[in-house]
Amino acid sequence: MVWEKEQECMSRVDLEQVQLERLQSTLNRVGTHVPFYRNKFSEMKLDYESFNSLDDLRQLPFTTKQDMRENYPYGLFAVPLRDVVRIHSSSGTTGMATVVGYTRNDIKTWSNLVARILTAAGVGADDVIQIAFGYGLFTGGFGLHYGAEKLGASVIPISAGNTRRQIQIMQDFKTTALVCTPSYALKMADVMMDQGINPSGLSLKYGLFGAEPWSEGMRQEINDRLGITATDNYGLSEVMGPGVAGECLECNGLHVNEDHFLIEILHPESLEPVEPGEIGELVITTLTKEAFPVIRYRTRDLTRLFPDSCPCGRTSHRIERITGRTDDMLIIKGVNVFPTQIESILFEIKGTQPHYNLVVERERNEDQVTVMVEVVESIFFDEMKKQRTMVDLIKKRLAAELGVSVAVKLVEERSLERFNGKGNRVRVIDKREL
Ligand SMILES: [Zn+2]
């Protein structure tokens, strides 16, 4: 099933024409109504009206989170507040929050794009969708909610938290699709196990997960333990919220809604395009946003483009699940290390749990990383020799993957803190004072 076949399956040539026209009108919009862009364009003597190819995009300035903070709260809005019908804000964990606005049309577009994502992930009007994302300033809850209603599904706006109640409702209301973070889905599986509830007795068929990076191993684990088909979806409040990209049931990369978002994948330092298929920073230009258009927004999220076409029939490009962020990349002894690389190895090792922390310390000017990893009870309470073998195995596999050696410490099942929600899944405890 495709929600908007005409748009989602259009030829690349037609799509590029649509993108160019929409880019042109977005540039007109920000060049006229947003002083931040108007000033930048005039400083750069940018003649955007003469743009005649999508490659001209590369002449445009970038927008960063810092720019949004400096224009807090409404400085980057392209319409007067009277035309804004919704305001969301991203969490201000590392400084001032960023504020985004939506016109009535923006909400319509947003709902539609989320309906596309839901359809691609197997969900339809007959489904009962439990939305366990927080409802509030965070875009996850309301974003998915409006899209699910647009689809005609039955929506349970349960919001985040209270896992036992989530499970009770899931049983009683016969939920068929779950929306939350992937780590929260695993937490639900843990609690079900504690309560002696067998997930195969539930009506659950699909899980749509996002708002934090996860690995293929974690998907397998969720699929196996909850007996569902889990898909990944992507969005960020600075650009719109959920609905930017999502996986189809091929589960092999996220289709980007390219008629609404123009994407680039750039080297995070040189800011030049990477070779097709190589990992780089995702940079997004909105093409249809009215209240809060953004030009070349540096997401800090790392991904790569899948060049091949998808058997599902959608012609949009797919990106790989987000493999990390440019700002949680750790440089250990000069080597770039991403927490997700460690996660994918741990998933391959039997007996380890998907929960881990990384402790980074600097001793005598040398960085030391300790991977604290939860292991199942039988191993944790096993004889020293078996524990030793486990530690050695993990160390060996990690060294081969990362190209740098790390220490490994086994900890008891469920002794590490669980994370839930965007920006909170900090698995890295950096004790270096850099
Ligand atoms: Zn597909």
CSV table of C-alpha atoms and ligand atoms in Angstrom, one decimal:
chain,number,residue,atom,x,y,z
A,1,MET,CA,0.0,0.0,0.0
A,2,VAL,CA,1.1,3.5,-0.9
A,3,TRP,CA,-0.6,6.5,0.7
A,4,GLU,CA,0.0,9.0,-2.2
A,5,LYS,CA,1.0,6.9,-5.1
A,6,GLU,CA,1.2,9.8,-7.6
A,7,GLN,CA,3.8,11.6,-5.4
A,8,GLU,CA,5.6,8.7,-3.8
A,9,CYS,CA,6.1,6.8,-7.1
A,10,MET,CA,6.7,9.7,-9.5
A,11,SER,CA,9.7,9.5,-11.9
A,12,ARG,CA,13.0,11.0,-10.7
A,13,VAL,CA,12.9,13.5,-13.5
A,14,ASP,CA,9.4,14.8,-12.5
A,15,LEU,CA,10.5,14.7,-8.8
A,16,GLU,CA,13.5,16.9,-9.5
A,17,GLN,CA,11.3,19.4,-11.4
A,18,VAL,CA,8.9,19.6,-8.4
A,19,GLN,CA,11.9,20.0,-6.0
A,20,LEU,CA,13.4,22.8,-8.1
A,21,GLU,CA,10.1,24.7,-8.2
A,22,ARG,CA,9.5,24.3,-4.5
A,23,LEU,CA,13.0,25.3,-3.7
A,24,GLN,CA,12.6,28.4,-5.7
A,25,SER,CA,9.4,29.4,-3.8
A,26,THR,CA,11.0,28.5,-0.4
A,27,LEU,CA,13.9,30.8,-1.2
A,28,ASN,CA,11.5,33.6,-2.2
A,29,ARG,CA,9.6,33.0,1.0
A,30,VAL,CA,12.6,33.2,3.3
A,31,GLY,CA,14.4,35.9,1.3
A,32,THR,CA,11.3,38.1,1.7
A,33,HIS,CA,10.1,37.3,5.2
A,34,VAL,CA,13.0,36.1,7.3
A,35,PRO,CA,15.5,38.8,8.1
A,36,PHE,CA,18.1,36.2,9.0
A,37,TYR,CA,18.1,34.7,5.5
A,38,ARG,CA,17.5,38.0,3.7
A,39,ASN,CA,20.6,39.5,5.3
A,40,LYS,CA,22.7,36.4,4.6
A,41,PHE,CA,21.6,36.3,1.0
A,42,SER,CA,22.3,39.9,0.4
A,43,GLU,CA,25.7,39.7,2.2
A,44,MET,CA,26.6,36.8,-0.2
A,45,LYS,CA,25.1,38.7,-3.1
A,46,LEU,CA,23.1,35.6,-3.8
A,47,ASP,CA,20.9,35.8,-6.9
A,48,TYR,CA,18.6,32.8,-6.1
A,49,GLU,CA,16.1,33.8,-8.7
A,50,SER,CA,18.6,32.7,-11.3
A,51,PHE,CA,18.9,29.2,-9.9
A,52,ASN,CA,18.0,26.7,-12.6
A,53,SER,CA,19.4,23.4,-11.2
A,54,LEU,CA,19.3,21.6,-7.9
A,55,ASP,CA,23.1,21.8,-7.8
A,56,ASP,CA,22.7,25.5,-7.2
A,57,LEU,CA,21.6,24.5,-3.7
A,58,ARG,CA,25.3,24.3,-2.8
A,59,GLN,CA,25.6,28.1,-3.0
A,60,LEU,CA,23.2,28.5,-0.2
A,61,PRO,CA,24.3,29.1,3.4
A,62,PHE,CA,23.8,26.5,6.1
A,63,THR,CA,21.5,26.8,9.1
A,64,THR,CA,22.6,25.4,12.5
A,65,LYS,CA,21.0,24.8,15.8
A,66,GLN,CA,23.0,27.8,17.1
A,67,ASP,CA,21.2,30.0,14.5
A,68,MET,CA,17.9,28.8,15.8
A,69,ARG,CA,18.9,29.6,19.4
A,70,GLU,CA,20.2,33.0,18.5
A,71,ASN,CA,16.8,33.7,16.9
A,72,TYR,CA,14.8,32.4,19.9
A,73,PRO,CA,11.8,32.3,20.0
A,74,TYR,CA,10.2,33.5,16.8
A,75,GLY,CA,13.1,35.1,14.8
A,76,LEU,CA,13.1,32.5,12.0
A,77,PHE,CA,9.3,32.4,11.5
A,78,ALA,CA,8.3,33.3,7.9
A,79,VAL,CA,4.7,34.2,8.8
A,80,PRO,CA,3.1,36.4,11.4
A,81,LEU,CA,2.1,34.7,14.6
A,82,ARG,CA,-1.6,35.1,13.7
A,83,ASP,CA,-1.0,32.6,10.9
A,84,VAL,CA,0.6,30.1,13.3
A,85,VAL,CA,-1.7,27.4,14.7
A,86,ARG,CA,0.8,25.3,16.6
A,87,ILE,CA,4.1,25.8,18.3
A,88,HIS,CA,6.5,23.0,19.3
A,89,SER,CA,9.9,23.2,20.9
A,90,SER,CA,12.8,20.9,21.1
A,91,SER,CA,14.3,20.0,24.4
A,92,GLY,CA,16.9,22.3,25.7
A,93,THR,CA,19.2,19.7,27.1
A,94,THR,CA,22.4,21.5,26.0
A,95,GLY,CA,21.3,25.1,26.0
A,96,MET,CA,18.3,27.2,24.9
A,97,ALA,CA,15.4,25.3,23.3
A,98,THR,CA,14.5,25.9,19.7
A,99,VAL,CA,11.0,26.9,18.8
A,100,VAL,CA,9.2,25.8,15.6
A,101,GLY,CA,5.8,27.0,14.3
A,102,TYR,CA,3.2,25.5,11.9
A,103,THR,CA,0.5,27.1,9.8
A,104,ARG,CA,-2.8,25.3,9.2
A,105,ASN,CA,-1.4,24.1,5.9
A,106,ASP,CA,1.8,22.9,7.6
A,107,ILE,CA,-0.2,20.7,10.0
A,108,LYS,CA,-2.1,19.3,7.0
A,109,THR,CA,1.1,18.5,5.1
A,110,TRP,CA,2.7,17.1,8.3
A,111,SER,CA,-0.3,14.8,8.9
A,112,ASN,CA,-0.2,13.6,5.3
A,113,LEU,CA,3.5,12.8,5.4
A,114,VAL,CA,3.1,10.9,8.6
A,115,ALA,CA,0.2,9.0,7.0
A,116,ARG,CA,2.7,8.0,4.2
A,117,ILE,CA,5.1,6.7,6.8
A,118,LEU,CA,2.5,4.7,8.6
A,119,THR,CA,1.2,3.2,5.4
A,120,ALA,CA,4.7,2.3,4.3
A,121,ALA,CA,5.2,0.5,7.7
A,122,GLY,CA,2.1,-1.7,7.1
A,123,VAL,CA,-0.5,0.3,9.1
A,124,GLY,CA,-3.9,1.1,7.8
A,125,ALA,CA,-7.4,2.3,8.7
A,126,ASP,CA,-8.2,-1.0,10.5
A,127,ASP,CA,-5.4,-0.7,12.9
A,128,VAL,CA,-5.4,0.4,16.6
A,129,ILE,CA,-2.3,2.5,17.2
A,130,GLN,CA,-0.9,3.1,20.6
A,131,ILE,CA,1.2,6.2,20.7
A,132,ALA,CA,3.6,5.9,23.6
A,133,PHE,CA,5.6,9.0,22.6
A,134,GLY,CA,5.3,11.9,25.0
A,135,TYR,CA,2.5,14.4,24.1
A,136,GLY,CA,3.7,17.9,24.6
A,137,LEU,CA,6.3,20.3,23.1
A,138,PHE,CA,8.2,17.3,21.7
A,139,THR,CA,6.9,16.7,18.2
A,140,GLY,CA,6.7,12.8,18.4
A,141,GLY,CA,3.4,12.4,20.1
A,142,PHE,CA,1.3,15.0,18.2
A,143,GLY,CA,3.1,14.3,14.9
A,144,LEU,CA,2.2,10.6,14.9
A,145,HIS,CA,-1.2,11.3,16.3
A,146,TYR,CA,-2.4,13.6,13.5
A,147,GLY,CA,-0.9,11.3,10.9
A,148,ALA,CA,-2.7,8.2,12.3
A,149,GLU,CA,-6.0,10.0,12.5
A,150,LYS,CA,-5.5,11.2,8.9
A,151,LEU,CA,-5.0,7.5,8.0
A,152,GLY,CA,-8.3,6.7,9.7
A,153,ALA,CA,-6.7,4.4,12.2
A,154,SER,CA,-8.0,4.2,15.8
A,155,VAL,CA,-5.6,6.2,17.9
A,156,ILE,CA,-4.8,5.6,21.6
A,157,PRO,CA,-3.0,8.7,22.8
A,158,ILE,CA,-1.5,7.1,25.9
A,159,SER,CA,1.7,9.2,25.8
A,160,ALA,CA,4.9,8.0,27.4
A,161,GLY,CA,5.5,6.2,30.7
A,162,ASN,CA,3.7,3.9,33.1
A,163,THR,CA,4.7,0.7,31.4
A,164,ARG,CA,2.3,-1.6,33.2
A,165,ARG,CA,-0.6,0.5,32.2
A,166,GLN,CA,0.7,0.6,28.6
A,167,ILE,CA,0.6,-3.2,28.6
A,168,GLN,CA,-2.8,-3.4,30.2
A,169,ILE,CA,-4.2,-1.1,27.6
A,170,MET,CA,-2.4,-3.0,24.9
A,171,GLN,CA,-4.2,-6.2,26.0
A,172,ASP,CA,-7.6,-4.7,26.7
A,173,PHE,CA,-7.8,-2.4,23.6
A,174,LYS,CA,-6.3,-4.9,21.3
A,175,THR,CA,-3.5,-2.6,20.0
A,176,THR,CA,-2.2,-3.7,16.7
A,177,ALA,CA,0.6,-1.1,16.2
A,178,LEU,CA,2.9,0.4,18.7
A,179,VAL,CA,4.7,3.8,18.3
A,180,CYS,CA,7.6,4.6,20.7
A,181,THR,CA,11.3,4.6,20.9
A,182,PRO,CA,13.0,1.2,20.2
A,183,SER,CA,14.5,1.1,23.7
A,184,TYR,CA,11.1,1.6,25.3
A,185,ALA,CA,9.8,-1.3,23.2
A,186,LEU,CA,12.4,-3.5,24.7
A,187,LYS,CA,11.5,-2.2,28.2
A,188,MET,CA,7.9,-3.2,27.5
A,189,ALA,CA,9.2,-6.7,26.6
A,190,ASP,CA,11.1,-6.9,29.9
A,191,VAL,CA,8.1,-5.9,31.9
A,192,MET,CA,5.8,-8.3,30.0
A,193,MET,CA,8.3,-11.1,30.9
A,194,ASP,CA,8.2,-10.0,34.6
A,195,GLN,CA,4.4,-10.2,34.5
A,196,GLY,CA,4.3,-13.5,32.8
A,197,ILE,CA,2.6,-12.1,29.8
A,198,ASN,CA,3.3,-13.9,26.5
A,199,PRO,CA,3.5,-11.3,23.7
A,200,SER,CA,2.1,-13.8,21.2
A,201,GLY,CA,-1.2,-13.5,23.0
A,202,LEU,CA,-1.4,-9.8,22.1
A,203,SER,CA,-2.9,-8.4,18.9
A,204,LEU,CA,0.3,-6.5,18.2
A,205,LYS,CA,1.6,-6.7,14.6
A,206,TYR,CA,3.6,-3.6,13.9
A,207,GLY,CA,6.0,-1.4,15.7
A,208,LEU,CA,7.1,2.1,14.4
A,209,PHE,CA,10.1,3.2,16.2
A,210,GLY,CA,12.2,6.4,16.1
A,211,ALA,CA,13.6,9.3,18.0
A,212,GLU,CA,16.8,7.6,18.9
A,213,PRO,CA,19.5,5.6,17.0
A,214,TRP,CA,19.3,1.9,17.1
A,215,SER,CA,20.8,-1.1,15.3
A,216,GLU,CA,19.7,-3.9,13.1
A,217,GLY,CA,20.4,-6.3,16.0
A,218,MET,CA,18.1,-4.3,18.2
A,219,ARG,CA,15.4,-4.6,15.5
A,220,GLN,CA,15.8,-8.4,15.4
A,221,GLU,CA,15.5,-8.5,19.2
A,222,ILE,CA,12.3,-6.4,19.2
A,223,ASN,CA,10.8,-8.5,16.4
A,224,ASP,CA,11.6,-11.8,18.1
A,225,ARG,CA,10.5,-10.8,21.6
A,226,LEU,CA,7.3,-8.9,20.7
A,227,GLY,CA,6.5,-11.0,17.6
A,228,ILE,CA,6.1,-7.9,15.4
A,229,THR,CA,7.5,-6.2,12.3
A,230,ALA,CA,9.5,-3.3,13.5
A,231,THR,CA,10.3,-0.3,11.2
A,232,ASP,CA,12.3,2.7,11.7
A,233,ASN,CA,11.2,6.3,11.0
A,234,TYR,CA,13.0,9.6,11.2
A,235,GLY,CA,12.2,13.2,11.7
A,236,LEU,CA,13.4,16.1,13.8
A,237,SER,CA,11.5,19.0,15.2
A,238,GLU,CA,13.8,21.6,13.7
A,239,VAL,CA,12.7,20.4,10.3
A,240,MET,CA,9.1,19.3,11.0
A,241,GLY,CA,9.0,16.3,13.4
A,242,PRO,CA,8.3,12.7,12.5
A,243,GLY,CA,7.4,12.2,8.8
A,244,VAL,CA,10.6,13.2,7.1
A,245,ALA,CA,11.5,9.6,6.3
A,246,GLY,CA,10.4,6.1,7.1
A,247,GLU,CA,10.9,2.5,6.2
A,248,CYS,CA,8.6,0.4,4.0
A,249,LEU,CA,8.1,-3.3,4.8
A,250,GLU,CA,11.3,-4.2,2.9
A,251,CYS,CA,12.9,-2.9,6.1
A,252,ASN,CA,16.0,-1.8,4.2
A,253,GLY,CA,16.4,1.9,4.6
A,254,LEU,CA,14.1,4.9,5.1
A,255,HIS,CA,12.3,6.4,2.2
A,256,VAL,CA,12.7,10.2,2.3
A,257,ASN,CA,9.7,12.3,1.5
A,258,GLU,CA,11.8,14.1,-1.1
A,259,ASP,CA,9.0,16.1,-2.6
A,260,HIS,CA,8.9,18.0,0.7
A,261,PHE,CA,12.6,17.7,1.9
A,262,LEU,CA,15.7,18.1,-0.2
A,263,ILE,CA,18.5,16.1,1.4
A,264,GLU,CA,22.3,16.3,1.0
A,265,ILE,CA,24.8,14.0,2.7
A,266,LEU,CA,28.0,15.9,3.4
A,267,HIS,CA,31.4,15.3,4.9
A,268,PRO,CA,30.9,16.7,8.5
A,269,GLU,CA,34.2,18.7,8.3
A,270,SER,CA,34.7,19.7,4.7
A,271,LEU,CA,30.9,20.1,4.1
A,272,GLU,CA,31.4,18.7,0.6
A,273,PRO,CA,29.2,16.0,-0.7
A,274,VAL,CA,30.4,12.5,0.1
A,275,GLU,CA,30.6,9.8,-2.6
A,276,PRO,CA,27.2,8.1,-3.1
A,277,GLY,CA,26.8,5.4,-0.4
A,278,GLU,CA,29.4,6.8,2.0
A,279,ILE,CA,28.5,8.0,5.5
A,280,GLY,CA,28.1,11.7,6.1
A,281,GLU,CA,26.1,14.3,7.8
A,282,LEU,CA,22.4,14.7,6.7
A,283,VAL,CA,21.6,18.2,5.7
A,284,ILE,CA,17.9,19.1,5.0
A,285,THR,CA,16.2,21.9,3.1
A,286,THR,CA,12.4,22.1,3.6
A,287,LEU,CA,10.5,22.6,0.4
A,288,THR,CA,6.9,23.2,1.5
A,289,LYS,CA,7.0,24.5,5.1
A,290,GLU,CA,5.2,27.8,5.4
A,291,ALA,CA,5.8,29.0,9.0
A,292,PHE,CA,9.3,27.6,9.6
A,293,PRO,CA,11.2,26.9,6.4
A,294,VAL,CA,14.8,26.0,6.9
A,295,ILE,CA,17.6,26.1,4.4
A,296,ARG,CA,20.4,23.5,4.5
A,297,TYR,CA,19.8,22.6,8.1
A,298,ARG,CA,22.8,20.7,9.6
A,299,THR,CA,21.1,17.8,11.4
A,300,ARG,CA,24.4,16.4,12.9
A,301,ASP,CA,22.9,13.0,12.1
A,302,LEU,CA,25.0,10.6,10.3
A,303,THR,CA,23.7,8.3,7.5
A,304,ARG,CA,24.3,7.2,3.9
A,305,LEU,CA,22.3,7.0,0.8
A,306,PHE,CA,21.1,3.7,-0.6
A,307,PRO,CA,21.6,4.0,-4.4
A,308,ASP,CA,19.4,1.1,-5.6
A,309,SER,CA,15.7,1.3,-6.2
A,310,CYS,CA,13.2,-0.3,-3.8
A,311,PRO,CA,11.0,-3.3,-4.7
A,312,CYS,CA,8.0,-1.5,-3.0
A,313,GLY,CA,7.6,0.8,-6.0
A,314,ARG,CA,8.4,4.1,-4.2
A,315,THR,CA,10.9,6.1,-6.2
A,316,SER,CA,12.2,8.2,-3.4
A,317,HIS,CA,15.8,7.7,-2.2
A,318,ARG,CA,16.4,5.7,0.9
A,319,ILE,CA,18.8,6.6,3.7
A,320,GLU,CA,20.3,4.1,6.1
A,321,ARG,CA,19.1,4.2,9.7
A,322,ILE,CA,20.9,7.0,11.5
A,323,THR,CA,24.2,5.5,12.6
A,324,GLY,CA,25.1,8.2,15.1
A,325,ARG,CA,25.6,11.9,15.5
A,326,THR,CA,28.6,14.0,14.6
A,327,ASP,CA,28.5,15.2,18.2
A,328,ASP,CA,28.4,11.7,19.9
A,329,MET,CA,31.3,10.5,17.8
A,330,LEU,CA,34.0,9.7,20.3
A,331,ILE,CA,37.6,10.1,19.3
A,332,ILE,CA,39.5,7.4,21.2
A,333,LYS,CA,43.3,7.3,20.7
A,334,GLY,CA,42.7,9.2,17.5
A,335,VAL,CA,40.1,6.7,16.1
A,336,ASN,CA,36.5,7.7,15.5
A,337,VAL,CA,34.2,5.5,17.5
A,338,PHE,CA,30.4,5.5,17.3
A,339,PRO,CA,28.3,4.0,20.2
A,340,THR,CA,26.2,2.2,17.6
A,341,GLN,CA,29.2,0.2,16.3
A,342,ILE,CA,29.6,-1.2,19.8
A,343,GLU,CA,25.9,-1.9,20.1
A,344,SER,CA,25.8,-3.9,16.8
A,345,ILE,CA,28.7,-6.1,18.1
A,346,LEU,CA,27.0,-6.7,21.4
A,347,PHE,CA,23.9,-7.8,19.7
A,348,GLU,CA,25.8,-10.5,17.9
A,349,ILE,CA,27.2,-12.0,21.1
A,350,LYS,CA,24.9,-14.5,22.8
A,351,GLY,CA,24.3,-13.9,26.5
A,352,THR,CA,24.8,-10.1,26.4
A,353,GLN,CA,21.9,-7.8,26.8
A,354,PRO,CA,21.3,-4.8,24.5
A,355,HIS,CA,22.0,-2.5,27.4
A,356,TYR,CA,25.4,-1.0,27.8
A,357,ASN,CA,27.2,2.1,28.9
A,358,LEU,CA,30.5,3.5,27.8
A,359,VAL,CA,32.8,5.1,30.3
A,360,VAL,CA,35.5,7.2,28.9
A,361,GLU,CA,38.4,8.2,31.1
A,362,ARG,CA,41.7,9.8,30.5
A,363,GLU,CA,44.6,8.3,32.4
A,364,ARG,CA,48.2,9.6,32.0
A,365,ASN,CA,47.1,11.4,28.8
A,366,GLU,CA,45.6,8.3,27.3
A,367,ASP,CA,42.0,7.7,26.7
A,368,GLN,CA,40.6,4.5,28.2
A,369,VAL,CA,37.1,3.2,27.3
A,370,THR,CA,35.3,0.7,29.4
A,371,VAL,CA,32.2,-0.9,28.0
A,372,MET,CA,29.9,-1.8,30.8
A,373,VAL,CA,27.6,-4.5,29.4
A,374,GLU,CA,24.7,-6.3,31.0
A,375,VAL,CA,24.8,-10.1,30.7
A,376,VAL,CA,22.1,-12.6,31.5
A,377,GLU,CA,21.9,-14.0,35.0
A,378,SER,CA,23.3,-17.4,34.2
A,379,ILE,CA,26.5,-15.9,33.0
A,380,PHE,CA,26.8,-13.2,35.6
A,381,PHE,CA,26.6,-15.7,38.4
A,382,ASP,CA,28.6,-18.3,36.6
A,383,GLU,CA,32.1,-19.3,37.5
A,384,MET,CA,34.9,-16.8,37.0
A,385,LYS,CA,36.4,-18.7,34.1
A,386,LYS,CA,33.3,-18.5,32.0
A,387,GLN,CA,33.0,-14.8,32.7
A,388,ARG,CA,36.6,-14.3,31.7
A,389,THR,CA,36.0,-16.1,28.4
A,390,MET,CA,33.0,-13.8,27.8
A,391,VAL,CA,35.0,-10.7,28.5
A,392,ASP,CA,37.8,-11.8,26.2
A,393,LEU,CA,35.4,-12.6,23.4
A,394,ILE,CA,33.7,-9.2,23.6
A,395,LYS,CA,37.1,-7.4,23.8
A,396,LYS,CA,38.3,-9.3,20.7
A,397,ARG,CA,35.2,-8.5,18.6
A,398,LEU,CA,35.2,-4.9,19.6
A,399,ALA,CA,38.9,-4.4,18.9
A,400,ALA,CA,38.3,-5.9,15.4
A,401,GLU,CA,35.3,-3.7,14.7
A,402,LEU,CA,36.6,-0.4,16.2
A,403,GLY,CA,40.3,-0.6,15.4
A,404,VAL,CA,41.1,0.3,19.0
A,405,SER,CA,41.1,-1.8,22.2
A,406,VAL,CA,38.7,-1.2,25.0
A,407,ALA,CA,38.1,-2.6,28.5
A,408,VAL,CA,35.0,-4.6,29.1
A,409,LYS,CA,33.1,-5.1,32.4
A,410,LEU,CA,30.2,-7.4,32.8
A,411,VAL,CA,27.4,-6.2,35.0
A,412,GLU,CA,24.2,-7.8,36.3
A,413,GLU,CA,21.1,-7.8,34.1
A,414,ARG,CA,19.0,-4.6,34.4
A,415,SER,CA,21.6,-2.8,36.6
A,416,LEU,CA,22.2,0.0,34.0
A,417,GLU,CA,19.9,2.9,33.7
A,418,ARG,CA,17.3,2.7,30.9
A,419,PHE,CA,16.8,5.6,28.6
A,420,ASN,CA,13.5,6.8,27.1
A,421,GLY,CA,13.0,9.6,24.7
A,422,LYS,CA,15.0,11.8,22.5
A,423,GLY,CA,18.2,13.3,23.8
A,424,ASN,CA,18.2,11.1,26.9
A,425,ARG,CA,19.8,8.0,25.5
A,426,VAL,CA,23.2,9.1,26.6
A,427,ARG,CA,25.1,5.8,26.8
A,428,VAL,CA,28.4,7.6,27.0
A,429,ILE,CA,29.7,8.7,30.4
A,430,ASP,CA,32.6,10.9,29.4
A,431,LYS,CA,34.9,11.6,32.4
A,432,ARG,CA,37.6,13.2,30.4
A,433,GLU,CA,37.8,16.9,31.1
A,434,LEU,CA,38.3,18.1,27.6
B,1,ZN,ZN,10.4,0.7,-0.2
